[in-house]
């Protein structure tokens, strides 16, 4: 849920594709009933002020993070399920890395849009983008099914993460985007 002005909010509701299509076709009253059943009544009375739409969630990774004098960053370079803000974290890292590479190239008198400069950015960000995207996609598939074999394994894994401080700290730092080869801006340093 993204709070907006005037007591409004934008809601992202993740469902299976089949259920999402079915919800798109129901009258607003039935849609609201399903919504309140799913999310509870803590929002109070809700009203639809814009169109409902379906956006299929899935993993997409650009083959190249730059072409010619154009660099891809954020969602244009990697589309992932909006779980725990990982897409935002990747996008912020991309922006900070590109800024650092471009500013350093300008200081050295290089052409900031050259293949050489943009490839430095792409090499820097590629590993983190791919591994985080694949891990996020794996977590979505692991936790978004009702497989009776996986259920106890999920519980065991989450229990271990919660009980073992080293694992817990790693997952918290990683989920917060504070791991890996961080650009200086994300470390609070000037460029």
Short mmCIF file of N, CA and C in Angstrom, two decimals:
data_model
loop_
_atom_site.label_atom_id
_atom_site.label_comp_id
_atom_site.label_asym_id
_atom_site.label_seq_id
_atom_site.Cartn_x
_atom_site.Cartn_y
_atom_site.Cartn_z
N UNK A 1 0.85 -1.17 0.00
CA UNK A 1 0.00 0.00 0.00
C UNK A 1 0.90 1.24 0.00
N UNK A 2 0.60 2.14 -0.92
CA UNK A 2 1.35 3.39 -1.02
C UNK A 2 0.41 4.54 -0.64
N UNK A 3 0.64 5.18 0.51
CA UNK A 3 -0.22 6.29 0.90
C UNK A 3 -0.07 7.47 -0.06
N UNK A 4 -1.20 8.09 -0.39
CA UNK A 4 -1.23 9.27 -1.25
C UNK A 4 -1.88 10.41 -0.48
N UNK A 5 -2.06 11.53 -1.14
CA UNK A 5 -2.69 12.68 -0.49
C UNK A 5 -4.21 12.48 -0.41
N UNK A 6 -4.86 13.35 0.34
CA UNK A 6 -6.33 13.39 0.44
C UNK A 6 -6.94 12.07 0.88
N UNK A 7 -6.30 11.40 1.85
CA UNK A 7 -6.85 10.17 2.41
C UNK A 7 -7.01 9.06 1.38
N UNK A 8 -6.09 9.03 0.41
CA UNK A 8 -6.12 8.01 -0.64
C UNK A 8 -4.89 7.12 -0.53
N UNK A 9 -4.94 5.98 -1.21
CA UNK A 9 -3.79 5.07 -1.25
C UNK A 9 -3.83 4.29 -2.56
N UNK A 10 -2.67 3.89 -3.00
CA UNK A 10 -2.55 3.00 -4.15
C UNK A 10 -2.24 1.62 -3.58
N UNK A 11 -3.00 0.63 -4.01
CA UNK A 11 -2.86 -0.72 -3.46
C UNK A 11 -2.36 -1.67 -4.54
N UNK A 12 -1.35 -2.45 -4.20
CA UNK A 12 -0.91 -3.55 -5.05
C UNK A 12 -1.35 -4.83 -4.36
N UNK A 13 -2.16 -5.59 -5.05
CA UNK A 13 -2.73 -6.81 -4.51
C UNK A 13 -2.23 -7.95 -5.38
N UNK A 14 -1.40 -8.80 -4.85
CA UNK A 14 -0.84 -9.92 -5.63
C UNK A 14 -1.73 -11.14 -5.49
N UNK A 15 -2.12 -11.68 -6.63
CA UNK A 15 -2.96 -12.88 -6.69
C UNK A 15 -2.49 -13.74 -7.85
N UNK A 16 -3.00 -14.96 -7.90
CA UNK A 16 -2.74 -15.79 -9.07
C UNK A 16 -3.38 -15.10 -10.28
N UNK A 17 -2.85 -15.39 -11.46
CA UNK A 17 -3.37 -14.75 -12.67
C UNK A 17 -4.86 -15.05 -12.85
N UNK A 18 -5.26 -16.29 -12.57
CA UNK A 18 -6.67 -16.68 -12.75
C UNK A 18 -7.58 -15.90 -11.80
N UNK A 19 -7.17 -15.80 -10.53
CA UNK A 19 -8.01 -15.08 -9.57
C UNK A 19 -8.04 -13.59 -9.89
N UNK A 20 -6.91 -13.04 -10.33
CA UNK A 20 -6.86 -11.62 -10.69
C UNK A 20 -7.82 -11.34 -11.84
N UNK A 21 -7.82 -12.20 -12.85
CA UNK A 21 -8.75 -12.02 -13.98
C UNK A 21 -10.19 -12.10 -13.51
N UNK A 22 -10.48 -13.02 -12.62
CA UNK A 22 -11.84 -13.15 -12.11
C UNK A 22 -12.24 -11.90 -11.33
N UNK A 23 -11.35 -11.37 -10.50
CA UNK A 23 -11.65 -10.17 -9.71
C UNK A 23 -11.86 -8.95 -10.60
N UNK A 24 -11.18 -8.90 -11.72
CA UNK A 24 -11.35 -7.77 -12.65
C UNK A 24 -12.77 -7.75 -13.22
N UNK A 25 -13.38 -8.93 -13.33
CA UNK A 25 -14.69 -9.01 -13.97
C UNK A 25 -15.88 -8.84 -13.04
N UNK A 26 -15.66 -8.73 -11.74
CA UNK A 26 -16.79 -8.64 -10.81
C UNK A 26 -17.21 -7.19 -10.60
N UNK A 27 -18.47 -7.02 -10.18
CA UNK A 27 -18.97 -5.69 -9.83
C UNK A 27 -18.15 -5.12 -8.67
N UNK A 28 -18.12 -3.80 -8.58
CA UNK A 28 -17.31 -3.15 -7.55
C UNK A 28 -17.67 -3.62 -6.14
N UNK A 29 -18.97 -3.82 -5.86
CA UNK A 29 -19.38 -4.23 -4.52
C UNK A 29 -18.75 -5.58 -4.16
N UNK A 30 -18.74 -6.51 -5.11
CA UNK A 30 -18.15 -7.82 -4.86
C UNK A 30 -16.63 -7.71 -4.75
N UNK A 31 -16.04 -6.84 -5.55
CA UNK A 31 -14.59 -6.61 -5.48
C UNK A 31 -14.22 -6.11 -4.08
N UNK A 32 -14.99 -5.13 -3.56
CA UNK A 32 -14.71 -4.58 -2.23
C UNK A 32 -14.88 -5.65 -1.16
N UNK A 33 -15.88 -6.51 -1.32
CA UNK A 33 -16.10 -7.59 -0.35
C UNK A 33 -14.89 -8.53 -0.33
N UNK A 34 -14.39 -8.89 -1.51
CA UNK A 34 -13.20 -9.74 -1.59
C UNK A 34 -11.99 -9.02 -0.97
N UNK A 35 -11.89 -7.73 -1.26
CA UNK A 35 -10.77 -6.95 -0.74
C UNK A 35 -10.79 -6.95 0.79
N UNK A 36 -11.94 -6.65 1.38
CA UNK A 36 -12.02 -6.58 2.84
C UNK A 36 -11.84 -7.96 3.47
N UNK A 37 -12.29 -9.00 2.78
CA UNK A 37 -12.07 -10.36 3.29
C UNK A 37 -10.57 -10.66 3.34
N UNK A 38 -9.86 -10.21 2.32
CA UNK A 38 -8.42 -10.49 2.22
C UNK A 38 -7.59 -9.61 3.15
N UNK A 39 -7.93 -8.33 3.25
CA UNK A 39 -7.09 -7.39 3.98
C UNK A 39 -7.66 -6.96 5.33
N UNK A 40 -8.88 -7.32 5.62
CA UNK A 40 -9.48 -6.91 6.88
C UNK A 40 -10.13 -5.54 6.75
N UNK A 41 -10.64 -5.06 7.86
CA UNK A 41 -11.42 -3.82 7.83
C UNK A 41 -10.65 -2.63 8.40
N UNK A 42 -9.34 -2.78 8.59
CA UNK A 42 -8.58 -1.70 9.22
C UNK A 42 -8.57 -0.42 8.40
N UNK A 43 -8.84 -0.50 7.09
CA UNK A 43 -8.86 0.71 6.27
C UNK A 43 -10.20 1.43 6.35
N UNK A 44 -11.19 0.77 6.93
CA UNK A 44 -12.52 1.37 6.95
C UNK A 44 -13.18 1.23 5.59
N UNK A 45 -14.10 2.13 5.31
CA UNK A 45 -14.81 2.09 4.04
C UNK A 45 -13.87 2.51 2.91
N UNK A 46 -13.88 1.74 1.82
CA UNK A 46 -13.02 2.07 0.69
C UNK A 46 -13.87 2.39 -0.53
N UNK A 47 -13.29 3.16 -1.40
CA UNK A 47 -13.96 3.58 -2.63
C UNK A 47 -12.94 3.53 -3.75
N UNK A 48 -13.36 3.04 -4.89
CA UNK A 48 -12.48 2.97 -6.05
C UNK A 48 -12.50 4.32 -6.76
N UNK A 49 -11.33 4.97 -6.89
CA UNK A 49 -11.27 6.29 -7.52
C UNK A 49 -10.51 6.26 -8.84
N UNK A 50 -10.06 5.11 -9.24
CA UNK A 50 -9.33 4.95 -10.50
C UNK A 50 -9.58 3.57 -11.04
N UNK A 51 -9.08 3.30 -12.22
CA UNK A 51 -9.33 1.99 -12.82
C UNK A 51 -8.53 0.88 -12.13
N UNK A 52 -9.11 -0.32 -12.12
CA UNK A 52 -8.38 -1.51 -11.68
C UNK A 52 -7.63 -2.02 -12.91
N UNK A 53 -6.46 -2.58 -12.70
CA UNK A 53 -5.78 -3.20 -13.83
C UNK A 53 -4.90 -4.34 -13.35
N UNK A 54 -4.58 -5.21 -14.28
CA UNK A 54 -3.74 -6.38 -13.99
C UNK A 54 -2.38 -6.15 -14.61
N UNK A 55 -1.36 -6.42 -13.82
CA UNK A 55 0.01 -6.38 -14.31
C UNK A 55 0.65 -7.70 -13.90
N UNK A 56 0.95 -8.57 -14.88
CA UNK A 56 1.52 -9.86 -14.50
C UNK A 56 2.91 -9.69 -13.88
N UNK A 57 3.10 -10.32 -12.74
CA UNK A 57 4.37 -10.23 -12.04
C UNK A 57 5.25 -11.40 -12.44
N UNK A 58 6.47 -11.11 -12.71
CA UNK A 58 7.41 -12.16 -13.06
C UNK A 58 8.79 -11.57 -13.24
N UNK A 59 9.72 -12.44 -13.43
CA UNK A 59 11.11 -12.04 -13.57
C UNK A 59 11.43 -11.65 -15.00
N UNK A 60 12.05 -10.50 -15.18
CA UNK A 60 12.58 -10.13 -16.50
C UNK A 60 13.90 -9.41 -16.29
N UNK A 61 14.90 -9.87 -17.02
CA UNK A 61 16.23 -9.27 -16.93
C UNK A 61 16.68 -8.88 -18.33
N UNK A 62 17.15 -7.66 -18.47
CA UNK A 62 17.67 -7.21 -19.76
C UNK A 62 18.95 -7.99 -20.06
N UNK A 63 19.12 -8.37 -21.32
CA UNK A 63 20.34 -9.08 -21.71
C UNK A 63 21.55 -8.15 -21.60
N UNK A 64 21.37 -6.91 -21.98
CA UNK A 64 22.44 -5.92 -21.92
C UNK A 64 21.96 -4.73 -21.11
N UNK A 65 22.81 -4.22 -20.24
CA UNK A 65 22.43 -3.07 -19.42
C UNK A 65 22.77 -1.75 -20.09
N UNK A 66 23.34 -1.83 -21.29
CA UNK A 66 23.58 -0.61 -22.06
C UNK A 66 23.67 -0.97 -23.53
N UNK A 67 23.36 0.00 -24.36
CA UNK A 67 23.43 -0.16 -25.81
C UNK A 67 23.67 1.22 -26.38
N UNK A 68 24.67 1.34 -27.21
CA UNK A 68 25.00 2.66 -27.73
C UNK A 68 25.33 3.58 -26.58
N UNK A 69 24.66 4.71 -26.52
CA UNK A 69 24.92 5.68 -25.45
C UNK A 69 23.80 5.67 -24.40
N UNK A 70 23.07 4.57 -24.34
CA UNK A 70 21.93 4.44 -23.43
C UNK A 70 22.23 3.39 -22.36
N UNK A 71 21.99 3.73 -21.11
CA UNK A 71 22.16 2.79 -20.00
C UNK A 71 20.78 2.45 -19.45
N UNK A 72 20.56 1.18 -19.13
CA UNK A 72 19.33 0.75 -18.48
C UNK A 72 19.59 0.67 -16.98
N UNK A 73 18.62 1.12 -16.20
CA UNK A 73 18.73 1.01 -14.76
C UNK A 73 17.34 0.87 -14.18
N UNK A 74 17.28 0.38 -12.95
CA UNK A 74 15.98 0.19 -12.31
C UNK A 74 15.14 -0.83 -13.05
N UNK A 75 13.83 -0.59 -13.07
CA UNK A 75 12.91 -1.56 -13.66
C UNK A 75 13.12 -1.77 -15.16
N UNK A 76 13.78 -0.86 -15.84
CA UNK A 76 14.05 -1.09 -17.27
C UNK A 76 15.14 -2.14 -17.45
N UNK A 77 15.95 -2.37 -16.42
CA UNK A 77 17.02 -3.37 -16.49
C UNK A 77 16.62 -4.69 -15.85
N UNK A 78 15.72 -4.64 -14.89
CA UNK A 78 15.32 -5.85 -14.16
C UNK A 78 13.93 -5.66 -13.58
N UNK A 79 13.02 -6.50 -13.99
CA UNK A 79 11.68 -6.48 -13.44
C UNK A 79 11.51 -7.67 -12.52
N UNK A 80 11.20 -7.41 -11.25
CA UNK A 80 11.03 -8.51 -10.30
C UNK A 80 9.75 -8.29 -9.50
N UNK A 81 9.31 -9.35 -8.85
CA UNK A 81 8.13 -9.29 -7.99
C UNK A 81 8.38 -8.24 -6.90
N UNK A 82 7.38 -7.42 -6.60
CA UNK A 82 7.59 -6.35 -5.61
C UNK A 82 7.55 -6.88 -4.17
N UNK A 83 8.51 -7.72 -3.85
CA UNK A 83 8.57 -8.30 -2.51
C UNK A 83 9.68 -7.59 -1.72
N UNK A 84 9.35 -7.10 -0.57
CA UNK A 84 10.32 -6.49 0.36
C UNK A 84 11.12 -5.36 -0.26
N UNK A 85 10.60 -4.70 -1.27
CA UNK A 85 11.27 -3.53 -1.84
C UNK A 85 12.57 -3.81 -2.58
N UNK A 86 12.78 -5.06 -3.00
CA UNK A 86 14.05 -5.39 -3.64
C UNK A 86 14.23 -4.69 -4.98
N UNK A 87 13.15 -4.49 -5.72
CA UNK A 87 13.27 -3.75 -6.99
C UNK A 87 13.71 -2.32 -6.75
N UNK A 88 13.17 -1.69 -5.72
CA UNK A 88 13.58 -0.33 -5.36
C UNK A 88 15.05 -0.31 -4.95
N UNK A 89 15.45 -1.27 -4.12
CA UNK A 89 16.86 -1.33 -3.69
C UNK A 89 17.79 -1.47 -4.89
N UNK A 90 17.45 -2.36 -5.82
CA UNK A 90 18.29 -2.54 -7.00
C UNK A 90 18.34 -1.25 -7.82
N UNK A 91 17.20 -0.61 -7.98
CA UNK A 91 17.15 0.63 -8.75
C UNK A 91 18.00 1.73 -8.13
N UNK A 92 17.94 1.86 -6.80
CA UNK A 92 18.76 2.87 -6.12
C UNK A 92 20.25 2.57 -6.29
N UNK A 93 20.61 1.29 -6.20
CA UNK A 93 22.02 0.91 -6.42
C UNK A 93 22.44 1.22 -7.85
N UNK A 94 21.55 0.94 -8.82
CA UNK A 94 21.86 1.24 -10.23
C UNK A 94 22.11 2.73 -10.43
N UNK A 95 21.21 3.56 -9.91
CA UNK A 95 21.34 5.01 -10.07
C UNK A 95 22.64 5.51 -9.44
N UNK A 96 22.91 5.06 -8.21
CA UNK A 96 24.12 5.50 -7.52
C UNK A 96 25.38 5.02 -8.23
N UNK A 97 25.37 3.80 -8.75
CA UNK A 97 26.54 3.26 -9.46
C UNK A 97 26.76 4.02 -10.76
N UNK A 98 25.69 4.26 -11.52
CA UNK A 98 25.83 4.99 -12.78
C UNK A 98 26.35 6.41 -12.51
N UNK A 99 25.81 7.06 -11.49
CA UNK A 99 26.28 8.41 -11.15
C UNK A 99 27.77 8.39 -10.82
N UNK A 100 28.19 7.42 -10.04
CA UNK A 100 29.60 7.33 -9.66
C UNK A 100 30.49 7.09 -10.87
N UNK A 101 30.09 6.18 -11.74
CA UNK A 101 30.88 5.86 -12.94
C UNK A 101 30.95 7.08 -13.87
N UNK A 102 29.83 7.74 -14.09
CA UNK A 102 29.79 8.89 -15.00
C UNK A 102 30.61 10.06 -14.43
N UNK A 103 30.47 10.34 -13.15
CA UNK A 103 31.23 11.45 -12.55
C UNK A 103 32.73 11.16 -12.59
N UNK A 104 33.11 9.93 -12.30
CA UNK A 104 34.53 9.57 -12.35
C UNK A 104 35.06 9.68 -13.78
N UNK A 105 34.27 9.24 -14.76
CA UNK A 105 34.68 9.34 -16.16
C UNK A 105 34.85 10.81 -16.57
N UNK A 106 33.93 11.66 -16.14
CA UNK A 106 34.02 13.09 -16.46
C UNK A 106 35.28 13.69 -15.84
N UNK A 107 35.60 13.30 -14.62
CA UNK A 107 36.82 13.80 -13.96
C UNK A 107 38.07 13.41 -14.74
N UNK A 108 38.02 12.22 -15.36
CA UNK A 108 39.17 11.73 -16.12
C UNK A 108 39.18 12.23 -17.56
N UNK A 109 38.15 13.01 -17.93
CA UNK A 109 38.07 13.54 -19.29
C UNK A 109 37.57 12.54 -20.31
N UNK A 110 36.95 11.47 -19.85
CA UNK A 110 36.42 10.45 -20.77
C UNK A 110 35.05 10.87 -21.29
N UNK A 111 34.65 10.29 -22.40
CA UNK A 111 33.31 10.47 -22.94
C UNK A 111 32.36 9.68 -22.05
N UNK A 112 31.48 10.37 -21.33
CA UNK A 112 30.65 9.71 -20.33
C UNK A 112 29.63 8.74 -20.93
N UNK A 113 29.36 8.85 -22.21
CA UNK A 113 28.42 7.93 -22.85
C UNK A 113 29.09 6.86 -23.68
N UNK A 114 30.40 6.73 -23.53
CA UNK A 114 31.14 5.76 -24.35
C UNK A 114 30.85 4.32 -23.91
N UNK A 115 31.11 3.40 -24.81
CA UNK A 115 30.97 1.97 -24.54
C UNK A 115 31.79 1.57 -23.31
N UNK A 116 33.00 2.07 -23.24
CA UNK A 116 33.91 1.74 -22.14
C UNK A 116 33.34 2.18 -20.79
N UNK A 117 32.84 3.38 -20.73
CA UNK A 117 32.30 3.92 -19.47
C UNK A 117 31.03 3.18 -19.08
N UNK A 118 30.10 3.00 -20.02
CA UNK A 118 28.84 2.34 -19.69
C UNK A 118 29.04 0.87 -19.36
N UNK A 119 30.06 0.24 -19.95
CA UNK A 119 30.34 -1.16 -19.61
C UNK A 119 30.87 -1.28 -18.18
N UNK A 120 31.58 -0.28 -17.69
CA UNK A 120 32.02 -0.30 -16.29
C UNK A 120 30.81 -0.34 -15.36
N UNK A 121 29.82 0.50 -15.68
CA UNK A 121 28.57 0.49 -14.90
C UNK A 121 27.91 -0.88 -14.99
N UNK A 122 27.77 -1.42 -16.21
CA UNK A 122 27.09 -2.70 -16.40
C UNK A 122 27.79 -3.83 -15.65
N UNK A 123 29.11 -3.87 -15.74
CA UNK A 123 29.86 -4.93 -15.04
C UNK A 123 29.68 -4.82 -13.53
N UNK A 124 29.68 -3.60 -13.03
CA UNK A 124 29.52 -3.37 -11.60
C UNK A 124 28.17 -3.90 -11.11
N UNK A 125 27.12 -3.62 -11.84
CA UNK A 125 25.77 -3.92 -11.38
C UNK A 125 25.23 -5.28 -11.80
N UNK A 126 25.79 -5.89 -12.81
CA UNK A 126 25.22 -7.13 -13.37
C UNK A 126 25.07 -8.23 -12.32
N UNK A 127 26.13 -8.56 -11.59
CA UNK A 127 26.09 -9.68 -10.65
C UNK A 127 25.01 -9.47 -9.59
N UNK A 128 24.99 -8.32 -8.94
CA UNK A 128 24.00 -8.03 -7.90
C UNK A 128 22.59 -8.07 -8.47
N UNK A 129 22.39 -7.49 -9.65
CA UNK A 129 21.06 -7.49 -10.25
C UNK A 129 20.58 -8.90 -10.53
N UNK A 130 21.44 -9.72 -11.13
CA UNK A 130 21.04 -11.08 -11.48
C UNK A 130 20.81 -11.92 -10.23
N UNK A 131 21.75 -11.90 -9.29
CA UNK A 131 21.59 -12.75 -8.10
C UNK A 131 20.40 -12.32 -7.25
N UNK A 132 20.22 -11.03 -7.05
CA UNK A 132 19.08 -10.56 -6.25
C UNK A 132 17.77 -10.88 -6.96
N UNK A 133 17.72 -10.69 -8.27
CA UNK A 133 16.50 -10.98 -9.03
C UNK A 133 16.16 -12.45 -8.97
N UNK A 134 17.15 -13.32 -9.15
CA UNK A 134 16.90 -14.76 -9.11
C UNK A 134 16.52 -15.20 -7.69
N UNK A 135 17.18 -14.66 -6.68
CA UNK A 135 16.84 -15.02 -5.30
C UNK A 135 15.42 -14.57 -4.96
N UNK A 136 15.06 -13.36 -5.37
CA UNK A 136 13.71 -12.86 -5.12
C UNK A 136 12.68 -13.73 -5.81
N UNK A 137 12.94 -14.07 -7.06
CA UNK A 137 12.03 -14.93 -7.81
C UNK A 137 11.91 -16.30 -7.13
N UNK A 138 13.04 -16.83 -6.65
CA UNK A 138 13.02 -18.11 -5.94
C UNK A 138 12.19 -18.04 -4.67
N UNK A 139 12.34 -16.96 -3.89
CA UNK A 139 11.54 -16.79 -2.67
C UNK A 139 10.05 -16.71 -3.00
N UNK A 140 9.72 -15.99 -4.05
CA UNK A 140 8.31 -15.87 -4.44
C UNK A 140 7.74 -17.25 -4.75
N UNK A 141 8.47 -18.04 -5.55
CA UNK A 141 7.98 -19.38 -5.90
C UNK A 141 7.95 -20.30 -4.68
N UNK A 142 8.92 -20.16 -3.80
CA UNK A 142 8.98 -21.00 -2.61
C UNK A 142 7.81 -20.71 -1.66
N UNK A 143 7.48 -19.43 -1.48
CA UNK A 143 6.47 -19.06 -0.50
C UNK A 143 5.07 -18.84 -1.08
N UNK A 144 4.92 -18.88 -2.39
CA UNK A 144 3.60 -18.61 -2.97
C UNK A 144 2.92 -19.89 -3.46
N UNK A 145 3.25 -21.00 -2.87
CA UNK A 145 2.57 -22.24 -3.24
C UNK A 145 2.18 -22.97 -1.97
N UNK A 146 1.36 -23.96 -2.13
CA UNK A 146 0.86 -24.69 -0.98
C UNK A 146 1.38 -26.13 -0.99
N UNK A 147 2.57 -26.33 -1.51
CA UNK A 147 3.15 -27.65 -1.60
C UNK A 147 3.35 -28.22 -0.19
N UNK A 148 2.74 -29.38 0.11
CA UNK A 148 2.83 -29.93 1.47
C UNK A 148 4.25 -30.33 1.86
N UNK A 149 5.11 -30.59 0.90
CA UNK A 149 6.50 -30.94 1.20
C UNK A 149 7.29 -29.68 1.57
N UNK A 150 7.00 -28.58 0.87
CA UNK A 150 7.75 -27.35 1.11
C UNK A 150 7.33 -26.62 2.38
N UNK A 151 6.07 -26.79 2.79
CA UNK A 151 5.57 -26.06 3.96
C UNK A 151 6.46 -26.24 5.20
N UNK A 152 6.77 -27.49 5.61
CA UNK A 152 7.61 -27.63 6.80
C UNK A 152 9.04 -27.13 6.58
N UNK A 153 9.55 -27.27 5.35
CA UNK A 153 10.90 -26.79 5.06
C UNK A 153 10.97 -25.27 5.16
N UNK A 154 9.90 -24.59 4.68
CA UNK A 154 9.86 -23.13 4.80
C UNK A 154 9.89 -22.73 6.26
N UNK A 155 9.07 -23.41 7.07
CA UNK A 155 9.04 -23.10 8.50
C UNK A 155 10.38 -23.33 9.16
N UNK A 156 11.04 -24.43 8.81
CA UNK A 156 12.35 -24.74 9.38
C UNK A 156 13.37 -23.68 8.98
N UNK A 157 13.37 -23.32 7.71
CA UNK A 157 14.32 -22.31 7.21
C UNK A 157 14.09 -20.96 7.87
N UNK A 158 12.84 -20.53 7.96
CA UNK A 158 12.55 -19.24 8.59
C UNK A 158 12.88 -19.27 10.08
N UNK A 159 12.64 -20.42 10.72
CA UNK A 159 13.00 -20.56 12.13
C UNK A 159 14.49 -20.42 12.35
N UNK A 160 15.29 -21.04 11.44
CA UNK A 160 16.74 -20.94 11.55
C UNK A 160 17.20 -19.50 11.37
N UNK A 161 16.61 -18.82 10.39
CA UNK A 161 16.99 -17.42 10.16
C UNK A 161 16.68 -16.58 11.39
N UNK A 162 15.53 -16.82 12.01
CA UNK A 162 15.14 -16.04 13.19
C UNK A 162 15.97 -16.37 14.42
N UNK A 163 16.44 -17.62 14.54
CA UNK A 163 17.16 -18.05 15.73
C UNK A 163 18.66 -17.81 15.67
N UNK A 164 19.23 -17.81 14.47
CA UNK A 164 20.68 -17.68 14.34
C UNK A 164 21.00 -16.25 13.92
N UNK A 165 21.62 -15.52 14.85
CA UNK A 165 21.87 -14.08 14.66
C UNK A 165 22.61 -13.73 13.39
N UNK A 166 23.61 -14.53 13.02
CA UNK A 166 24.39 -14.23 11.81
C UNK A 166 23.48 -14.27 10.58
N UNK A 167 22.63 -15.29 10.47
CA UNK A 167 21.71 -15.40 9.34
C UNK A 167 20.71 -14.24 9.36
N UNK A 168 20.18 -13.97 10.56
CA UNK A 168 19.18 -12.90 10.68
C UNK A 168 19.76 -11.56 10.25
N UNK A 169 20.97 -11.25 10.73
CA UNK A 169 21.61 -9.98 10.35
C UNK A 169 21.86 -9.91 8.85
N UNK A 170 22.34 -11.03 8.27
CA UNK A 170 22.60 -11.04 6.83
C UNK A 170 21.32 -10.76 6.04
N UNK A 171 20.24 -11.47 6.39
CA UNK A 171 18.98 -11.28 5.65
C UNK A 171 18.42 -9.88 5.85
N UNK A 172 18.56 -9.33 7.05
CA UNK A 172 18.06 -7.98 7.29
C UNK A 172 18.87 -6.96 6.49
N UNK A 173 20.20 -7.11 6.49
CA UNK A 173 21.03 -6.18 5.73
C UNK A 173 20.80 -6.33 4.23
N UNK A 174 20.69 -7.58 3.78
CA UNK A 174 20.47 -7.82 2.36
C UNK A 174 19.11 -7.28 1.92
N UNK A 175 18.07 -7.53 2.72
CA UNK A 175 16.74 -7.03 2.38
C UNK A 175 16.71 -5.51 2.37
N UNK A 176 17.54 -4.89 3.19
CA UNK A 176 17.62 -3.43 3.22
C UNK A 176 18.52 -2.85 2.15
N UNK A 177 19.11 -3.71 1.32
CA UNK A 177 19.96 -3.22 0.23
C UNK A 177 21.34 -2.80 0.68
N UNK A 178 21.76 -3.23 1.88
CA UNK A 178 23.03 -2.74 2.44
C UNK A 178 24.18 -3.73 2.27
N UNK A 179 24.07 -4.66 1.33
CA UNK A 179 25.16 -5.63 1.13
C UNK A 179 25.70 -5.50 -0.29
N UNK A 180 26.83 -6.12 -0.50
CA UNK A 180 27.43 -6.11 -1.83
C UNK A 180 28.36 -4.92 -2.01
N UNK A 181 28.76 -4.71 -3.25
CA UNK A 181 29.69 -3.64 -3.61
C UNK A 181 28.88 -2.35 -3.77
N UNK A 182 28.65 -1.67 -2.65
CA UNK A 182 27.78 -0.49 -2.65
C UNK A 182 28.48 0.73 -3.23
N UNK A 183 27.77 1.48 -4.07
CA UNK A 183 28.29 2.76 -4.55
C UNK A 183 28.50 3.72 -3.37
N UNK A 184 29.38 4.67 -3.56
CA UNK A 184 29.71 5.61 -2.48
C UNK A 184 28.48 6.37 -1.98
N UNK A 185 27.60 6.77 -2.89
CA UNK A 185 26.40 7.51 -2.47
C UNK A 185 25.59 6.73 -1.45
N UNK A 186 25.50 5.42 -1.62
CA UNK A 186 24.72 4.60 -0.70
C UNK A 186 25.48 4.29 0.59
N UNK A 187 26.72 4.70 0.64
CA UNK A 187 27.50 4.60 1.87
C UNK A 187 27.58 5.95 2.57
N UNK A 188 26.85 6.94 2.02
CA UNK A 188 26.84 8.27 2.61
C UNK A 188 28.05 9.12 2.25
N UNK A 189 28.78 8.71 1.22
CA UNK A 189 29.98 9.45 0.81
C UNK A 189 29.68 10.34 -0.38
N UNK A 190 30.45 11.38 -0.52
CA UNK A 190 30.31 12.27 -1.68
C UNK A 190 30.97 11.65 -2.89
N UNK A 191 30.54 12.12 -4.05
CA UNK A 191 31.17 11.66 -5.29
C UNK A 191 32.23 12.65 -5.73
#
